[in-house]
């Protein structure tokens, strides 16, 4: 799986858009970009994923650059409940966990703190 | 629709004991995966079950085992507990036909081994 780089922490004012960057310069053609978040003391939560087109759902928008080497997760109107660690991962769109020691792996992620 | 539920939420055991954790996936989800999460090692894959069969297993010793029932509920067992087994154990499920990468996680079971 391609390696990702995220800033360790970010602040954002409540009500403003939170823009979380992720670099994945070694991404392969068959790898998707996935975003998860983990609120303190809870399990990870799937947010959104994309291949090369911009994607939007009820939680967030995902902007992927044309060369696919970086992406930005956008929370349009951040609330205090959005304070969490956000993980960007790139993986092929496996239908199964894969052979051997596999499964999802997260890096350090970005600790997003929403300020009141 | 109810999310993934895990019981118990918190557990304290002593070294050498064994423990069984339970997971109920989202209704209709047949794939269940288990993960261990620690501050030092991060998220580590334990195993995945689908239709009562273990589909894949991570790099954990044989003390870690699991099973899945016909209603898709799953249990994992850790025997001869060690201090290093203290962790958050997460269960995740996904819809049939969806990518493995689109998992719905439960709140986890916080296991403390004394």
PDB file of C-alpha atoms in Angstrom:
ATOM      1  CA  UNK A   1       0.000   0.000   0.000  1.00  0.00           C
ATOM      2  CA  UNK A   2       1.185   3.519  -0.784  1.00  0.00           C
ATOM      3  CA  UNK A   3       2.518   5.601   2.089  1.00  0.00           C
ATOM      4  CA  UNK A   4       0.665   8.762   3.123  1.00  0.00           C
ATOM      5  CA  UNK A   5       1.852  11.905   4.858  1.00  0.00           C
ATOM      6  CA  UNK A   6      -0.437  14.053   6.990  1.00  0.00           C
ATOM      7  CA  UNK A   7       0.237  16.985   9.309  1.00  0.00           C
ATOM      8  CA  UNK A   8       0.181  15.803  12.931  1.00  0.00           C
ATOM      9  CA  UNK A   9      -2.309  18.408  14.069  1.00  0.00           C
ATOM     10  CA  UNK A  10      -4.564  21.200  12.875  1.00  0.00           C
ATOM     11  CA  UNK A  11      -6.915  23.718  14.445  1.00  0.00           C
ATOM     12  CA  UNK A  12     -10.122  25.030  12.945  1.00  0.00           C
ATOM     13  CA  UNK A  13     -12.763  27.423  14.244  1.00  0.00           C
ATOM     14  CA  UNK A  14     -16.240  26.066  14.767  1.00  0.00           C
ATOM     15  CA  UNK A  15     -18.497  26.788  11.800  1.00  0.00           C
ATOM     16  CA  UNK A  16     -15.613  27.190   9.376  1.00  0.00           C
ATOM     17  CA  UNK A  17     -14.508  24.684   6.759  1.00  0.00           C
ATOM     18  CA  UNK A  18     -11.816  22.282   7.894  1.00  0.00           C
ATOM     19  CA  UNK A  19      -9.410  21.311   5.114  1.00  0.00           C
ATOM     20  CA  UNK A  20      -7.244  18.307   5.892  1.00  0.00           C
ATOM     21  CA  UNK A  21      -4.400  17.583   3.453  1.00  0.00           C
ATOM     22  CA  UNK A  22      -2.845  14.239   2.614  1.00  0.00           C
ATOM     23  CA  UNK A  23       0.144  13.516   0.415  1.00  0.00           C
ATOM     24  CA  UNK A  24       0.351  10.166  -1.359  1.00  0.00           C
ATOM     25  CA  UNK A  25       2.926  10.740  -4.074  1.00  0.00           C
ATOM     26  CA  UNK A  26       3.587   7.017  -4.621  1.00  0.00           C
ATOM     27  CA  UNK A  27      -0.041   6.078  -5.172  1.00  0.00           C
ATOM     28  CA  UNK A  28      -0.610   3.389  -7.791  1.00  0.00           C
ATOM     29  CA  UNK A  29      -3.160   3.519 -10.548  1.00  0.00           C
ATOM     30  CA  UNK A  30      -5.454   0.980  -8.868  1.00  0.00           C
ATOM     31  CA  UNK A  31      -5.316   2.517  -5.395  1.00  0.00           C
ATOM     32  CA  UNK A  32      -8.155   4.515  -3.916  1.00  0.00           C
ATOM     33  CA  UNK A  33      -7.922   7.226  -1.276  1.00  0.00           C
ATOM     34  CA  UNK A  34      -9.906   6.470   1.876  1.00  0.00           C
ATOM     35  CA  UNK A  35     -10.553   8.681   4.862  1.00  0.00           C
ATOM     36  CA  UNK A  36     -11.463   7.550   8.352  1.00  0.00           C
ATOM     37  CA  UNK A  37     -11.664   9.406  11.624  1.00  0.00           C
ATOM     38  CA  UNK A  38     -11.502   8.298  15.219  1.00  0.00           C
ATOM     39  CA  UNK A  39     -13.113  10.305  17.958  1.00  0.00           C
ATOM     40  CA  UNK A  40     -11.530   9.808  21.364  1.00  0.00           C
ATOM     41  CA  UNK A  41     -12.513   6.488  22.981  1.00  0.00           C
ATOM     42  CA  UNK A  42     -14.569   5.410  19.965  1.00  0.00           C
ATOM     43  CA  UNK A  43     -13.948   3.099  17.032  1.00  0.00           C
ATOM     44  CA  UNK A  44     -12.782   4.461  13.671  1.00  0.00           C
ATOM     45  CA  UNK A  45     -15.486   5.829  11.402  1.00  0.00           C
ATOM     46  CA  UNK A  46     -15.387   5.549   7.623  1.00  0.00           C
ATOM     47  CA  UNK A  47     -15.907   8.958   5.994  1.00  0.00           C
ATOM     48  CA  UNK A  48     -15.411   8.862   2.249  1.00  0.00           C
ATOM     49  CA  UNK A  49     -13.265   7.457  -0.539  1.00  0.00           C
ATOM     50  CA  UNK A  50     -12.354   8.291  -4.123  1.00  0.00           C
ATOM     51  CA  UNK A  51     -10.219   7.252  -7.065  1.00  0.00           C
ATOM     52  CA  UNK A  52      -9.645  10.346  -9.168  1.00  0.00           C
ATOM     53  CA  UNK A  53     -12.841  12.362  -9.243  1.00  0.00           C
ATOM     54  CA  UNK A  54     -13.963  14.646  -6.459  1.00  0.00           C
ATOM     55  CA  UNK A  55     -16.477  13.022  -4.164  1.00  0.00           C
ATOM     56  CA  UNK A  56     -19.064  14.369  -1.753  1.00  0.00           C
ATOM     57  CA  UNK A  57     -21.347  12.739   0.770  1.00  0.00           C
ATOM     58  CA  UNK A  58     -23.318  13.860   3.785  1.00  0.00           C
ATOM     59  CA  UNK A  59     -20.219  14.016   5.937  1.00  0.00           C
ATOM     60  CA  UNK A  60     -17.506  15.537   3.783  1.00  0.00           C
ATOM     61  CA  UNK A  61     -16.013  16.296   0.390  1.00  0.00           C
ATOM     62  CA  UNK A  62     -12.870  14.747  -1.028  1.00  0.00           C
ATOM     63  CA  UNK A  63     -10.757  16.654  -3.512  1.00  0.00           C
ATOM     64  CA  UNK A  64      -8.083  14.639  -5.336  1.00  0.00           C
ATOM     65  CA  UNK A  65      -5.500  16.444  -7.442  1.00  0.00           C
ATOM     66  CA  UNK A  66      -5.307  15.627 -11.116  1.00  0.00           C
ATOM     67  CA  UNK A  67      -1.977  13.786 -10.713  1.00  0.00           C
ATOM     68  CA  UNK A  68      -3.511  11.941  -7.711  1.00  0.00           C
ATOM     69  CA  UNK A  69      -0.443  12.633  -5.597  1.00  0.00           C
ATOM     70  CA  UNK A  70      -2.378  14.498  -2.941  1.00  0.00           C
ATOM     71  CA  UNK A  71      -5.897  15.000  -1.674  1.00  0.00           C
ATOM     72  CA  UNK A  72      -7.874  17.183   0.713  1.00  0.00           C
ATOM     73  CA  UNK A  73     -10.730  16.183   2.960  1.00  0.00           C
ATOM     74  CA  UNK A  74     -13.137  19.045   3.528  1.00  0.00           C
ATOM     75  CA  UNK A  75     -15.573  19.265   6.422  1.00  0.00           C
ATOM     76  CA  UNK A  76     -17.708  22.195   5.226  1.00  0.00           C
ATOM     77  CA  UNK A  77     -19.021  23.462   8.560  1.00  0.00           C
ATOM     78  CA  UNK A  78     -16.947  22.003  11.343  1.00  0.00           C
ATOM     79  CA  UNK A  79     -18.537  21.428  14.740  1.00  0.00           C
ATOM     80  CA  UNK A  80     -16.997  20.563  18.091  1.00  0.00           C
ATOM     81  CA  UNK A  81     -18.022  16.941  17.491  1.00  0.00           C
ATOM     82  CA  UNK A  82     -15.661  16.830  14.520  1.00  0.00           C
ATOM     83  CA  UNK A  83     -12.664  16.953  16.868  1.00  0.00           C
ATOM     84  CA  UNK A  84     -10.920  13.663  16.131  1.00  0.00           C
ATOM     85  CA  UNK A  85      -7.890  12.038  14.566  1.00  0.00           C
ATOM     86  CA  UNK A  86      -8.338  11.832  10.799  1.00  0.00           C
ATOM     87  CA  UNK A  87      -6.618   9.089   8.833  1.00  0.00           C
ATOM     88  CA  UNK A  88      -5.895   9.083   5.130  1.00  0.00           C
ATOM     89  CA  UNK A  89      -5.051   5.693   3.601  1.00  0.00           C
ATOM     90  CA  UNK A  90      -4.534   4.494   0.059  1.00  0.00           C
ATOM     91  CA  UNK A  91      -5.333   0.951  -0.894  1.00  0.00           C
ATOM     92  CA  UNK A  92      -6.601  -1.082  -3.808  1.00  0.00           C
ATOM     93  CA  UNK A  93     -10.329  -1.525  -3.678  1.00  0.00           C
ATOM     94  CA  UNK A  94     -10.011  -5.010  -2.212  1.00  0.00           C
ATOM     95  CA  UNK A  95     -13.144  -7.003  -1.832  1.00  0.00           C
ATOM     96  CA  UNK A  96     -11.491  -9.034   0.922  1.00  0.00           C
ATOM     97  CA  UNK A  97      -8.894  -8.375   3.570  1.00  0.00           C
ATOM     98  CA  UNK A  98      -6.230  -9.904   1.367  1.00  0.00           C
ATOM     99  CA  UNK A  99      -3.735 -12.681   1.808  1.00  0.00           C
ATOM    100  CA  UNK A 100      -1.358 -12.915   4.717  1.00  0.00           C
ATOM    101  CA  UNK A 101      -1.159 -10.266   7.423  1.00  0.00           C
ATOM    102  CA  UNK A 102      -3.417  -7.627   5.975  1.00  0.00           C
ATOM    103  CA  UNK A 103      -6.397  -5.576   6.905  1.00  0.00           C
ATOM    104  CA  UNK A 104      -6.610  -1.833   7.354  1.00  0.00           C
ATOM    105  CA  UNK A 105      -3.615  -0.022   8.771  1.00  0.00           C
ATOM    106  CA  UNK A 106      -3.601   3.618   9.800  1.00  0.00           C
ATOM    107  CA  UNK A 107      -0.649   5.949  10.140  1.00  0.00           C
ATOM    108  CA  UNK A 108      -0.443   8.680  12.776  1.00  0.00           C
ATOM    109  CA  UNK A 109      -3.167  10.760  11.139  1.00  0.00           C
ATOM    110  CA  UNK A 110      -4.045  14.400  11.778  1.00  0.00           C
ATOM    111  CA  UNK A 111      -5.445  15.431  15.120  1.00  0.00           C
ATOM    112  CA  UNK A 112      -8.066  18.017  14.181  1.00  0.00           C
ATOM    113  CA  UNK A 113      -9.145  20.263  17.000  1.00  0.00           C
ATOM    114  CA  UNK A 114     -12.246  22.380  16.486  1.00  0.00           C
ATOM    115  CA  UNK A 115     -12.097  25.530  18.572  1.00  0.00           C
ATOM    116  CA  UNK A 116     -15.318  27.130  19.885  1.00  0.00           C
TER     117      UNK A 116
ATOM    118  CA  UNK B   1     -30.271   0.829  11.626  1.00  0.00           C
ATOM    119  CA  UNK B   2     -28.244  -0.092  14.699  1.00  0.00           C
ATOM    120  CA  UNK B   3     -24.467   0.084  14.418  1.00  0.00           C
ATOM    121  CA  UNK B   4     -21.884  -2.510  15.317  1.00  0.00           C
ATOM    122  CA  UNK B   5     -22.164  -3.405  18.981  1.00  0.00           C
ATOM    123  CA  UNK B   6     -19.490  -4.875  21.174  1.00  0.00           C
ATOM    124  CA  UNK B   7     -19.687  -6.313  24.644  1.00  0.00           C
ATOM    125  CA  UNK B   8     -18.380  -5.777  27.163  1.00  0.00           C
ATOM    126  CA  UNK B   9     -17.124  -2.232  26.719  1.00  0.00           C
ATOM    127  CA  UNK B  10     -14.547  -2.520  29.485  1.00  0.00           C
ATOM    128  CA  UNK B  11     -12.827  -5.514  30.984  1.00  0.00           C
ATOM    129  CA  UNK B  12     -10.121  -6.044  33.570  1.00  0.00           C
ATOM    130  CA  UNK B  13      -8.347  -9.381  33.746  1.00  0.00           C
ATOM    131  CA  UNK B  14      -5.179 -10.750  35.288  1.00  0.00           C
ATOM    132  CA  UNK B  15      -2.283 -12.449  33.575  1.00  0.00           C
ATOM    133  CA  UNK B  16      -2.942 -16.051  32.679  1.00  0.00           C
ATOM    134  CA  UNK B  17      -6.697 -15.690  32.469  1.00  0.00           C
ATOM    135  CA  UNK B  18      -8.689 -16.007  29.283  1.00  0.00           C
ATOM    136  CA  UNK B  19     -11.264 -13.636  27.870  1.00  0.00           C
ATOM    137  CA  UNK B  20     -14.077 -13.750  25.309  1.00  0.00           C
ATOM    138  CA  UNK B  21     -15.258 -10.628  23.517  1.00  0.00           C
ATOM    139  CA  UNK B  22     -18.467 -10.405  21.550  1.00  0.00           C
ATOM    140  CA  UNK B  23     -19.447  -8.480  18.440  1.00  0.00           C
ATOM    141  CA  UNK B  24     -22.784  -8.037  16.692  1.00  0.00           C
ATOM    142  CA  UNK B  25     -22.398  -6.621  13.181  1.00  0.00           C
ATOM    143  CA  UNK B  26     -24.832  -4.318  11.454  1.00  0.00           C
ATOM    144  CA  UNK B  27     -27.892  -6.235  10.330  1.00  0.00           C
ATOM    145  CA  UNK B  28     -27.248  -7.772   6.927  1.00  0.00           C
ATOM    146  CA  UNK B  29     -23.467  -7.524   7.160  1.00  0.00           C
ATOM    147  CA  UNK B  30     -21.825 -10.913   6.839  1.00  0.00           C
ATOM    148  CA  UNK B  31     -18.169  -9.939   7.042  1.00  0.00           C
ATOM    149  CA  UNK B  32     -16.705  -9.313  10.484  1.00  0.00           C
ATOM    150  CA  UNK B  33     -13.123  -8.294  11.182  1.00  0.00           C
ATOM    151  CA  UNK B  34     -11.304  -7.917  14.460  1.00  0.00           C
ATOM    152  CA  UNK B  35      -8.520  -5.454  15.221  1.00  0.00           C
ATOM    153  CA  UNK B  36      -6.273  -4.660  18.134  1.00  0.00           C
ATOM    154  CA  UNK B  37      -5.388  -1.017  18.714  1.00  0.00           C
ATOM    155  CA  UNK B  38      -2.614   0.177  21.015  1.00  0.00           C
ATOM    156  CA  UNK B  39      -0.843   3.546  21.268  1.00  0.00           C
ATOM    157  CA  UNK B  40       2.471   1.975  20.320  1.00  0.00           C
ATOM    158  CA  UNK B  41       1.481  -0.371  17.495  1.00  0.00           C
ATOM    159  CA  UNK B  42      -1.585   1.403  16.188  1.00  0.00           C
ATOM    160  CA  UNK B  43      -4.300  -0.608  14.464  1.00  0.00           C
ATOM    161  CA  UNK B  44      -3.395  -4.249  13.852  1.00  0.00           C
ATOM    162  CA  UNK B  45      -5.498  -6.774  11.979  1.00  0.00           C
ATOM    163  CA  UNK B  46      -6.417  -9.938  13.845  1.00  0.00           C
ATOM    164  CA  UNK B  47      -8.774 -11.857  11.551  1.00  0.00           C
ATOM    165  CA  UNK B  48     -11.723 -11.637   9.218  1.00  0.00           C
ATOM    166  CA  UNK B  49     -14.742 -13.912   9.146  1.00  0.00           C
ATOM    167  CA  UNK B  50     -17.311 -14.324   6.421  1.00  0.00           C
ATOM    168  CA  UNK B  51     -20.208 -16.765   6.545  1.00  0.00           C
ATOM    169  CA  UNK B  52     -18.776 -18.533   9.598  1.00  0.00           C
ATOM    170  CA  UNK B  53     -15.395 -19.102   7.916  1.00  0.00           C
ATOM    171  CA  UNK B  54     -12.148 -17.416   8.797  1.00  0.00           C
ATOM    172  CA  UNK B  55     -11.090 -15.760   5.590  1.00  0.00           C
ATOM    173  CA  UNK B  56      -7.811 -14.242   6.708  1.00  0.00           C
ATOM    174  CA  UNK B  57      -5.618 -13.969   9.773  1.00  0.00           C
ATOM    175  CA  UNK B  58      -3.056 -11.432  10.889  1.00  0.00           C
ATOM    176  CA  UNK B  59       0.279 -11.997  12.601  1.00  0.00           C
ATOM    177  CA  UNK B  60      -0.899 -12.821  16.086  1.00  0.00           C
ATOM    178  CA  UNK B  61      -0.073 -15.896  18.167  1.00  0.00           C
ATOM    179  CA  UNK B  62      -2.438 -18.812  18.434  1.00  0.00           C
ATOM    180  CA  UNK B  63      -3.672 -17.523  21.794  1.00  0.00           C
ATOM    181  CA  UNK B  64      -5.912 -15.246  19.749  1.00  0.00           C
ATOM    182  CA  UNK B  65      -8.823 -17.047  18.159  1.00  0.00           C
ATOM    183  CA  UNK B  66     -12.255 -16.250  16.901  1.00  0.00           C
ATOM    184  CA  UNK B  67     -15.408 -17.638  15.463  1.00  0.00           C
ATOM    185  CA  UNK B  68     -18.528 -16.492  13.698  1.00  0.00           C
ATOM    186  CA  UNK B  69     -22.030 -17.811  14.146  1.00  0.00           C
ATOM    187  CA  UNK B  70     -24.755 -18.377  11.583  1.00  0.00           C
ATOM    188  CA  UNK B  71     -26.371 -15.038  12.495  1.00  0.00           C
ATOM    189  CA  UNK B  72     -23.031 -13.307  11.703  1.00  0.00           C
ATOM    190  CA  UNK B  73     -22.343 -12.479  15.340  1.00  0.00           C
ATOM    191  CA  UNK B  74     -18.712 -13.068  16.202  1.00  0.00           C
ATOM    192  CA  UNK B  75     -16.605 -13.747  19.238  1.00  0.00           C
ATOM    193  CA  UNK B  76     -12.909 -13.550  19.796  1.00  0.00           C
ATOM    194  CA  UNK B  77     -11.034 -15.296  22.534  1.00  0.00           C
ATOM    195  CA  UNK B  78      -7.651 -14.610  24.038  1.00  0.00           C
ATOM    196  CA  UNK B  79      -6.196 -17.323  26.211  1.00  0.00           C
ATOM    197  CA  UNK B  80      -3.354 -17.067  28.726  1.00  0.00           C
ATOM    198  CA  UNK B  81      -3.493 -13.300  28.853  1.00  0.00           C
ATOM    199  CA  UNK B  82      -0.278 -11.300  28.926  1.00  0.00           C
ATOM    200  CA  UNK B  83       0.284  -7.720  30.031  1.00  0.00           C
ATOM    201  CA  UNK B  84       0.918  -6.770  26.417  1.00  0.00           C
ATOM    202  CA  UNK B  85      -2.594  -7.826  25.457  1.00  0.00           C
ATOM    203  CA  UNK B  86      -3.949  -4.698  27.094  1.00  0.00           C
ATOM    204  CA  UNK B  87      -5.544  -2.821  24.225  1.00  0.00           C
ATOM    205  CA  UNK B  88      -8.702  -1.611  22.569  1.00  0.00           C
ATOM    206  CA  UNK B  89     -10.216  -4.503  20.612  1.00  0.00           C
ATOM    207  CA  UNK B  90     -12.300  -3.362  17.695  1.00  0.00           C
ATOM    208  CA  UNK B  91     -14.810  -5.243  15.635  1.00  0.00           C
ATOM    209  CA  UNK B  92     -15.818  -4.056  12.182  1.00  0.00           C
ATOM    210  CA  UNK B  93     -18.365  -5.199   9.640  1.00  0.00           C
ATOM    211  CA  UNK B  94     -19.088  -4.351   6.033  1.00  0.00           C
ATOM    212  CA  UNK B  95     -21.870  -4.788   3.504  1.00  0.00           C
ATOM    213  CA  UNK B  96     -21.709  -7.705   1.130  1.00  0.00           C
ATOM    214  CA  UNK B  97     -20.373  -6.531  -2.172  1.00  0.00           C
ATOM    215  CA  UNK B  98     -18.643  -3.487  -0.761  1.00  0.00           C
ATOM    216  CA  UNK B  99     -14.910  -3.043  -0.635  1.00  0.00           C
ATOM    217  CA  UNK B 100     -13.118  -4.385   2.420  1.00  0.00           C
ATOM    218  CA  UNK B 101     -11.852  -0.851   2.938  1.00  0.00           C
ATOM    219  CA  UNK B 102     -15.329   0.468   3.791  1.00  0.00           C
ATOM    220  CA  UNK B 103     -15.654  -0.863   7.290  1.00  0.00           C
ATOM    221  CA  UNK B 104     -18.108   0.065  10.027  1.00  0.00           C
ATOM    222  CA  UNK B 105     -16.392  -0.159  13.380  1.00  0.00           C
ATOM    223  CA  UNK B 106     -17.896  -0.780  16.771  1.00  0.00           C
ATOM    224  CA  UNK B 107     -16.979   1.242  19.874  1.00  0.00           C
ATOM    225  CA  UNK B 108     -14.463  -1.369  20.976  1.00  0.00           C
ATOM    226  CA  UNK B 109     -13.764  -3.323  24.128  1.00  0.00           C
ATOM    227  CA  UNK B 110     -11.090  -1.833  26.349  1.00  0.00           C
ATOM    228  CA  UNK B 111      -9.172  -4.759  27.853  1.00  0.00           C
ATOM    229  CA  UNK B 112      -6.787  -4.156  30.726  1.00  0.00           C
ATOM    230  CA  UNK B 113      -4.539  -7.004  31.856  1.00  0.00           C
ATOM    231  CA  UNK B 114      -3.041  -6.655  35.317  1.00  0.00           C
TER     232      UNK B 114
END
